[in-house]
């Protein structure tokens, strides 16, 4: 579908993607709330992705307004540039990405400079990236990677999203966000713009 997503969706609405969507609650809720945005959820493991498909099918079978602006892809995000053309994506969501705590695995973190370089190849100018996690070490690493990356502007961040009046407005919870905030973990969020 590289370069042909507008054809697939049958319109020129902006495309927002979630990388590592897990069971897909977040992106499915967003798709239902925003019919004028097209959503692509990306997940590496079919065992998890199947839950998102089942949930969407169930939702659609019980609704007079089936969700048409959402599609899921099972793939490793390392290959994002094979699936999206330059300038094809307007926003990237990363939610509770795997922390890969060992230094030698840093390049596997979805906020590493290696991944930022991939995002640069698919994002539009002024496209945005939003990242949430409860893992403070991963968050600090991600802030550093973003500050050191050329061509990006860190536009906002917080170490306690649920108590941040501005950034929490309209927040859509993910499965992991609900789980970790319910045991008292503060949620960190960063937003950045691709210049
Ligand atoms: N975003 C969901 C949430 O917040 O509830 C799920 C978070 S879960 C901790 C991270 C998910 O990212 C897992 O389902 C994992 O398989 C997926 N993932 C990790 N690395 C990935 C990659 N390189 N490409 C695609 N998916 C990936």
mmCIF file of C-alpha atoms and ligand atoms in Angstrom:
data_model
loop_
_atom_site.group_PDB
_atom_site.id
_atom_site.type_symbol
_atom_site.label_atom_id
_atom_site.label_comp_id
_atom_site.label_asym_id
_atom_site.label_seq_id
_atom_site.Cartn_x
_atom_site.Cartn_y
_atom_site.Cartn_z
ATOM 1 C CA UNK A 1 0.000 0.000 0.000
ATOM 2 C CA UNK A 2 3.018 2.298 0.075
ATOM 3 C CA UNK A 3 1.956 5.614 -1.470
ATOM 4 C CA UNK A 4 -1.588 4.282 -2.028
ATOM 5 C CA UNK A 5 -3.225 4.715 1.347
ATOM 6 C CA UNK A 6 -5.529 7.500 0.133
ATOM 7 C CA UNK A 7 -6.739 5.082 -2.569
ATOM 8 C CA UNK A 8 -7.279 2.351 -0.003
ATOM 9 C CA UNK A 9 -9.360 4.565 2.290
ATOM 10 C CA UNK A 10 -11.080 6.270 -0.655
ATOM 11 C CA UNK A 11 -10.333 9.799 0.605
ATOM 12 C CA UNK A 12 -7.495 12.208 1.341
ATOM 13 C CA UNK A 13 -8.019 12.393 5.091
ATOM 14 C CA UNK A 14 -4.886 12.549 7.259
ATOM 15 C CA UNK A 15 -3.332 9.223 8.254
ATOM 16 C CA UNK A 16 -2.432 8.602 11.894
ATOM 17 C CA UNK A 17 -0.636 5.418 12.930
ATOM 18 C CA UNK A 18 -0.014 3.679 16.235
ATOM 19 C CA UNK A 19 3.167 1.632 16.371
ATOM 20 C CA UNK A 20 2.934 -1.287 18.812
ATOM 21 C CA UNK A 21 -0.824 -1.027 19.278
ATOM 22 C CA UNK A 22 -1.210 -4.285 21.239
ATOM 23 C CA UNK A 23 -4.899 -5.210 21.503
ATOM 24 C CA UNK A 24 -5.870 -1.966 19.788
ATOM 25 C CA UNK A 25 -8.204 -0.309 22.273
ATOM 26 C CA UNK A 26 -6.619 3.152 21.907
ATOM 27 C CA UNK A 27 -6.594 3.313 18.107
ATOM 28 C CA UNK A 28 -10.076 1.798 17.827
ATOM 29 C CA UNK A 29 -11.476 4.412 20.225
ATOM 30 C CA UNK A 30 -9.735 7.180 18.270
ATOM 31 C CA UNK A 31 -11.083 5.875 14.954
ATOM 32 C CA UNK A 32 -14.631 5.891 16.328
ATOM 33 C CA UNK A 33 -14.225 9.426 17.679
ATOM 34 C CA UNK A 34 -12.621 10.866 14.528
ATOM 35 C CA UNK A 35 -14.243 9.604 11.308
ATOM 36 C CA UNK A 36 -12.323 12.225 9.279
ATOM 37 C CA UNK A 37 -8.960 10.715 10.157
ATOM 38 C CA UNK A 38 -7.688 7.398 8.794
ATOM 39 C CA UNK A 39 -5.941 5.136 11.291
ATOM 40 C CA UNK A 40 -3.424 2.352 10.787
ATOM 41 C CA UNK A 41 -2.532 0.188 13.781
ATOM 42 C CA UNK A 42 0.765 -1.676 13.653
ATOM 43 C CA UNK A 43 1.588 -4.686 15.780
ATOM 44 C CA UNK A 44 4.403 -7.229 15.603
ATOM 45 C CA UNK A 45 2.584 -10.254 17.025
ATOM 46 C CA UNK A 46 -0.479 -11.901 15.500
ATOM 47 C CA UNK A 47 -1.447 -13.408 18.881
ATOM 48 C CA UNK A 48 -2.087 -9.850 20.149
ATOM 49 C CA UNK A 49 -3.375 -8.380 16.911
ATOM 50 C CA UNK A 50 -6.077 -11.019 16.625
ATOM 51 C CA UNK A 51 -7.689 -9.558 19.774
ATOM 52 C CA UNK A 52 -7.943 -6.164 18.070
ATOM 53 C CA UNK A 53 -9.520 -7.747 14.987
ATOM 54 C CA UNK A 54 -12.041 -9.693 17.067
ATOM 55 C CA UNK A 55 -12.986 -6.568 19.018
ATOM 56 C CA UNK A 56 -13.433 -4.497 15.863
ATOM 57 C CA UNK A 57 -15.524 -7.208 14.206
ATOM 58 C CA UNK A 58 -17.727 -7.414 17.273
ATOM 59 C CA UNK A 59 -18.114 -3.635 17.385
ATOM 60 C CA UNK A 60 -18.998 -3.468 13.700
ATOM 61 C CA UNK A 61 -21.510 -6.297 13.881
ATOM 62 C CA UNK A 62 -23.375 -4.465 16.685
ATOM 63 C CA UNK A 63 -23.314 -1.057 15.042
ATOM 64 C CA UNK A 64 -25.203 0.686 12.267
ATOM 65 C CA UNK A 65 -22.084 2.771 11.645
ATOM 66 C CA UNK A 66 -19.206 0.335 11.072
ATOM 67 C CA UNK A 67 -15.695 1.719 11.592
ATOM 68 C CA UNK A 68 -14.275 2.168 8.091
ATOM 69 C CA UNK A 69 -11.331 4.428 8.840
ATOM 70 C CA UNK A 70 -9.159 1.841 10.603
ATOM 71 C CA UNK A 71 -6.912 -0.961 9.438
ATOM 72 C CA UNK A 72 -4.413 -3.167 11.265
ATOM 73 C CA UNK A 73 -1.114 -4.456 9.964
ATOM 74 C CA UNK A 74 0.964 -7.221 11.473
ATOM 75 C CA UNK A 75 4.543 -6.176 10.909
ATOM 76 C CA UNK A 76 7.769 -5.184 12.582
ATOM 77 C CA UNK A 77 7.953 -1.391 12.728
ATOM 78 C CA UNK A 78 11.559 -1.636 11.513
ATOM 79 C CA UNK A 79 9.988 -1.957 8.058
ATOM 80 C CA UNK A 80 7.687 1.086 8.255
ATOM 81 C CA UNK A 81 9.343 2.700 5.257
ATOM 82 C CA UNK A 82 8.267 -0.256 3.067
ATOM 83 C CA UNK A 83 4.642 0.465 3.915
ATOM 84 C CA UNK A 84 4.372 4.271 3.934
ATOM 85 C CA UNK A 85 5.650 6.789 1.409
ATOM 86 C CA UNK A 86 7.432 9.983 2.356
ATOM 87 C CA UNK A 87 4.889 12.560 3.612
ATOM 88 C CA UNK A 88 2.117 9.980 3.820
ATOM 89 C CA UNK A 89 1.659 10.017 7.613
ATOM 90 C CA UNK A 90 0.500 12.984 9.719
ATOM 91 C CA UNK A 91 0.850 11.574 13.220
ATOM 92 C CA UNK A 92 2.572 8.685 14.977
ATOM 93 C CA UNK A 93 1.432 7.374 18.358
ATOM 94 C CA UNK A 94 3.731 5.274 20.537
ATOM 95 C CA UNK A 95 2.081 3.944 23.678
ATOM 96 C CA UNK A 96 3.821 1.997 26.428
ATOM 97 C CA UNK A 97 6.486 0.784 24.047
ATOM 98 C CA UNK A 98 8.699 -2.098 25.163
ATOM 99 C CA UNK A 99 11.558 -0.608 27.245
ATOM 100 C CA UNK A 100 14.432 -2.852 26.080
ATOM 101 C CA UNK A 101 16.408 -1.988 29.281
ATOM 102 C CA UNK A 102 19.792 -3.356 28.186
ATOM 103 C CA UNK A 103 22.055 -0.739 26.562
ATOM 104 C CA UNK A 104 22.931 -3.078 23.727
ATOM 105 C CA UNK A 105 19.216 -3.234 22.794
ATOM 106 C CA UNK A 106 18.702 0.558 22.775
ATOM 107 C CA UNK A 107 18.230 0.685 19.020
ATOM 108 C CA UNK A 108 15.150 -1.551 19.378
ATOM 109 C CA UNK A 109 13.368 1.079 21.498
ATOM 110 C CA UNK A 110 10.672 2.723 19.391
ATOM 111 C CA UNK A 111 11.900 6.178 20.469
ATOM 112 C CA UNK A 112 15.586 5.544 19.628
ATOM 113 C CA UNK A 113 17.269 7.769 17.048
ATOM 114 C CA UNK A 114 17.249 4.748 14.715
ATOM 115 C CA UNK A 115 13.434 4.700 14.872
ATOM 116 C CA UNK A 116 13.156 8.512 14.709
ATOM 117 C CA UNK A 117 15.080 8.302 11.415
ATOM 118 C CA UNK A 118 12.448 5.860 10.102
ATOM 119 C CA UNK A 119 9.611 8.163 11.198
ATOM 120 C CA UNK A 120 11.293 11.074 9.384
ATOM 121 C CA UNK A 121 10.978 9.109 6.138
ATOM 122 C CA UNK A 122 7.196 8.779 6.365
ATOM 123 C CA UNK A 123 5.988 11.862 8.284
ATOM 124 C CA UNK A 124 4.726 15.033 6.652
ATOM 125 C CA UNK A 125 6.343 18.346 7.504
ATOM 126 C CA UNK A 126 4.712 19.495 10.770
ATOM 127 C CA UNK A 127 3.659 15.915 11.411
ATOM 128 C CA UNK A 128 3.582 14.956 15.071
ATOM 129 C CA UNK A 129 4.702 12.167 17.347
ATOM 130 C CA UNK A 130 3.078 11.403 20.700
ATOM 131 C CA UNK A 131 4.579 9.003 23.221
ATOM 132 C CA UNK A 132 3.168 7.766 26.536
ATOM 133 C CA UNK A 133 4.763 5.439 29.067
ATOM 134 C CA UNK A 134 4.964 4.785 32.800
ATOM 135 C CA UNK A 135 8.627 3.778 32.476
ATOM 136 C CA UNK A 136 10.666 6.779 33.675
ATOM 137 C CA UNK A 137 14.009 5.468 32.385
ATOM 138 C CA UNK A 138 12.558 4.905 28.926
ATOM 139 C CA UNK A 139 10.920 8.326 29.065
ATOM 140 C CA UNK A 140 14.173 10.098 30.016
ATOM 141 C CA UNK A 141 15.976 8.227 27.240
ATOM 142 C CA UNK A 142 13.232 9.248 24.772
ATOM 143 C CA UNK A 143 13.401 12.936 25.778
ATOM 144 C CA UNK A 144 17.181 12.888 25.233
ATOM 145 C CA UNK A 145 16.882 11.169 21.852
ATOM 146 C CA UNK A 146 14.292 13.730 20.770
ATOM 147 C CA UNK A 147 16.301 16.734 22.034
ATOM 148 C CA UNK A 148 19.388 15.480 20.174
ATOM 149 C CA UNK A 149 17.550 14.713 16.939
ATOM 150 C CA UNK A 150 17.872 17.290 14.183
ATOM 151 C CA UNK A 151 14.667 18.330 12.470
ATOM 152 C CA UNK A 152 12.403 17.712 15.472
ATOM 153 C CA UNK A 153 10.920 20.107 18.008
ATOM 154 C CA UNK A 154 9.940 18.808 21.427
ATOM 155 C CA UNK A 155 6.646 20.677 21.895
ATOM 156 C CA UNK A 156 5.423 19.400 25.276
ATOM 157 C CA UNK A 157 6.123 16.862 27.975
ATOM 158 C CA UNK A 158 4.948 15.863 31.427
ATOM 159 C CA UNK A 159 5.897 13.279 34.047
ATOM 160 C CA UNK A 160 2.323 13.141 35.311
ATOM 161 C CA UNK A 161 -0.153 13.250 32.465
ATOM 162 C CA UNK A 162 -3.256 12.515 34.504
ATOM 163 C CA UNK A 163 -2.608 15.588 36.689
ATOM 164 C CA UNK A 164 -1.596 17.872 33.811
ATOM 165 C CA UNK A 165 -4.651 19.987 33.012
ATOM 166 C CA UNK A 166 -3.480 20.914 29.525
ATOM 167 C CA UNK A 167 -2.002 17.648 28.221
ATOM 168 C CA UNK A 168 -4.658 15.412 29.757
ATOM 169 C CA UNK A 169 -7.477 17.156 27.900
ATOM 170 C CA UNK A 170 -9.132 14.625 25.587
ATOM 171 C CA UNK A 171 -6.676 11.911 26.659
ATOM 172 C CA UNK A 172 -7.670 8.486 25.339
ATOM 173 C CA UNK A 173 -6.450 5.690 27.601
ATOM 174 C CA UNK A 174 -4.631 2.634 26.317
ATOM 175 C CA UNK A 175 -4.900 -0.845 27.854
ATOM 176 C CA UNK A 176 -1.500 -0.500 29.535
ATOM 177 C CA UNK A 177 -2.235 3.047 30.666
ATOM 178 C CA UNK A 178 -5.328 1.892 32.491
ATOM 179 C CA UNK A 179 -3.470 -1.025 34.065
ATOM 180 C CA UNK A 180 -0.469 0.986 35.270
ATOM 181 C CA UNK A 181 -2.323 4.125 36.360
ATOM 182 C CA UNK A 182 -4.729 1.965 38.389
ATOM 183 C CA UNK A 183 -1.786 0.753 40.513
ATOM 184 C CA UNK A 184 -0.632 4.340 41.053
ATOM 185 C CA UNK A 185 2.102 4.701 38.407
ATOM 186 C CA UNK A 186 2.291 8.255 37.021
ATOM 187 C CA UNK A 187 2.042 8.380 33.243
ATOM 188 C CA UNK A 188 4.642 10.329 31.258
ATOM 189 C CA UNK A 189 3.846 11.902 27.908
ATOM 190 C CA UNK A 190 5.897 13.708 25.290
ATOM 191 C CA UNK A 191 4.788 15.426 22.093
ATOM 192 C CA UNK A 192 7.063 16.417 19.239
ATOM 193 C CA UNK A 193 6.780 18.008 15.814
ATOM 194 C CA UNK A 194 8.711 17.052 12.687
ATOM 195 C CA UNK A 195 9.983 20.296 11.141
HETATM 196 N N1 LIG B 1 0.154 0.225 22.934
HETATM 197 C C1 LIG B 1 -0.519 -0.781 23.724
HETATM 198 C C2 LIG B 1 -0.973 -0.192 25.041
HETATM 199 O O1 LIG B 1 -0.492 0.895 25.414
HETATM 200 O O2 LIG B 1 -1.831 -0.787 25.700
HETATM 201 C C3 LIG B 1 0.357 -2.024 23.930
HETATM 202 C C4 LIG B 1 1.625 -1.811 24.695
HETATM 203 S S1 LIG B 1 2.649 -3.278 24.751
HETATM 204 C C5 LIG B 1 3.654 -3.045 26.127
HETATM 205 C C6 LIG B 1 3.802 -2.962 23.426
HETATM 206 C C7 LIG B 1 3.339 -3.581 22.106
HETATM 207 O O3 LIG B 1 4.230 -3.143 21.069
HETATM 208 C C8 LIG B 1 3.385 -5.109 22.106
HETATM 209 O O4 LIG B 1 2.138 -5.619 21.671
HETATM 210 C C9 LIG B 1 4.516 -5.433 21.119
HETATM 211 O O5 LIG B 1 4.301 -6.653 20.422
HETATM 212 C C10 LIG B 1 4.490 -4.222 20.198
HETATM 213 N N2 LIG B 1 5.781 -3.963 19.541
HETATM 214 C C11 LIG B 1 6.974 -3.859 20.148
HETATM 215 N N3 LIG B 1 7.953 -3.639 19.244
HETATM 216 C C12 LIG B 1 7.341 -3.592 18.037
HETATM 217 C C13 LIG B 1 7.809 -3.413 16.715
HETATM 218 N N4 LIG B 1 9.110 -3.234 16.454
HETATM 219 N N5 LIG B 1 6.933 -3.408 15.707
HETATM 220 C C14 LIG B 1 5.597 -3.595 15.958
HETATM 221 N N6 LIG B 1 5.092 -3.790 17.188
HETATM 222 C C15 LIG B 1 5.947 -3.794 18.223
#
